[in-house]
Amino acid sequence: MPCRRLPLPAGNITDSDLLTIYRESPVLQALRAGKLPEGCRACRYADLCGGGSRCAAYARTGRWDLRDPDCPYNTT
């Protein structure tokens, strides 16, 4: 799992080594892709924060692909 607040299985260490899981896990690949959440694309600070904390978004909404709900620039 990428984070305690982002409990999405990335792989099984008894089936694969950690480096293989890191490189090949679809969950980890998607997180590393750095795609901005839709609500952040027009934000002038998006390049600096990248959409904020994916685990905070997941903890509050159940979706890691949404913008950080605790963002101080989140006005909508």
Short mmCIF file of C-alpha atoms in Angstrom, two decimals:
data_model
loop_
_atom_site.label_atom_id
_atom_site.label_comp_id
_atom_site.label_asym_id
_atom_site.label_seq_id
_atom_site.Cartn_x
_atom_site.Cartn_y
_atom_site.Cartn_z
CA MET A 1 0.00 0.00 0.00
CA PRO A 2 1.39 3.40 -0.95
CA CYS A 3 0.39 5.08 2.33
CA ARG A 4 -1.58 4.31 5.49
CA ARG A 5 -4.19 6.77 4.28
CA LEU A 6 -4.14 5.32 0.77
CA PRO A 7 -4.82 1.63 1.42
CA LEU A 8 -4.80 0.47 -2.20
CA PRO A 9 -2.96 -2.83 -2.69
CA ALA A 10 0.03 -2.31 -4.95
CA GLY A 11 1.24 -5.90 -4.92
CA ASN A 12 2.14 -8.84 -2.73
CA ILE A 13 5.69 -9.07 -1.42
CA THR A 14 5.36 -12.86 -1.15
CA ASP A 15 4.70 -13.04 -4.90
CA SER A 16 7.12 -10.38 -6.21
CA ASP A 17 10.12 -8.46 -4.96
CA LEU A 18 9.62 -4.89 -3.82
CA LEU A 19 11.41 -3.33 -6.80
CA THR A 20 9.17 -5.22 -9.25
CA ILE A 21 6.07 -4.11 -7.35
CA TYR A 22 7.32 -0.52 -7.36
CA ARG A 23 8.01 -0.55 -11.09
CA GLU A 24 5.06 -2.61 -12.35
CA SER A 25 2.13 -1.92 -10.02
CA PRO A 26 -0.66 -0.13 -11.92
CA VAL A 27 -1.56 1.74 -8.72
CA LEU A 28 1.97 3.05 -8.23
CA GLN A 29 2.40 3.82 -11.92
CA ALA A 30 -0.79 5.90 -11.89
CA LEU A 31 0.34 7.79 -8.80
CA ARG A 32 3.75 8.49 -10.32
CA ALA A 33 2.22 9.67 -13.61
CA GLY A 34 1.53 13.03 -11.97
CA LYS A 35 -1.75 13.70 -13.75
CA LEU A 36 -3.37 16.76 -12.21
CA PRO A 37 -6.85 16.35 -10.74
CA GLU A 38 -9.51 18.06 -12.82
CA GLY A 39 -10.19 20.76 -10.24
CA CYS A 40 -6.53 21.78 -10.18
CA ARG A 41 -5.79 22.24 -13.86
CA ALA A 42 -6.57 25.97 -13.90
CA CYS A 43 -4.82 26.72 -10.59
CA ARG A 44 -1.70 28.86 -10.89
CA TYR A 45 -0.03 26.82 -8.13
CA ALA A 46 -0.67 23.41 -9.74
CA ASP A 47 2.91 23.08 -11.00
CA LEU A 48 4.18 23.53 -7.46
CA CYS A 49 1.91 21.13 -5.60
CA GLY A 50 0.80 18.72 -8.33
CA GLY A 51 -2.71 18.54 -6.93
CA GLY A 52 -1.76 18.13 -3.30
CA SER A 53 -1.96 15.01 -1.21
CA ARG A 54 -3.45 12.01 -3.00
CA CYS A 55 -3.80 10.16 0.30
CA ALA A 56 -5.68 13.09 1.87
CA ALA A 57 -8.09 13.10 -1.05
CA TYR A 58 -8.61 9.35 -0.69
CA ALA A 59 -9.08 9.53 3.07
CA ARG A 60 -11.80 12.16 2.72
CA THR A 61 -13.51 11.12 -0.50
CA GLY A 62 -12.58 7.52 -1.26
CA ARG A 63 -10.91 8.64 -4.51
CA TRP A 64 -7.20 9.38 -4.85
CA ASP A 65 -7.63 11.12 -8.22
CA LEU A 66 -9.45 14.15 -6.80
CA ARG A 67 -7.75 17.31 -5.62
CA ASP A 68 -6.57 17.65 -2.04
CA PRO A 69 -9.65 18.67 -0.01
CA ASP A 70 -7.43 20.59 2.41
CA CYS A 71 -5.88 22.80 -0.27
CA PRO A 72 -5.86 26.45 0.88
CA TYR A 73 -6.43 27.53 -2.75
CA ASN A 74 -9.45 25.25 -3.23
CA THR A 75 -12.22 27.79 -3.71
CA THR A 76 -14.92 25.61 -5.24
#
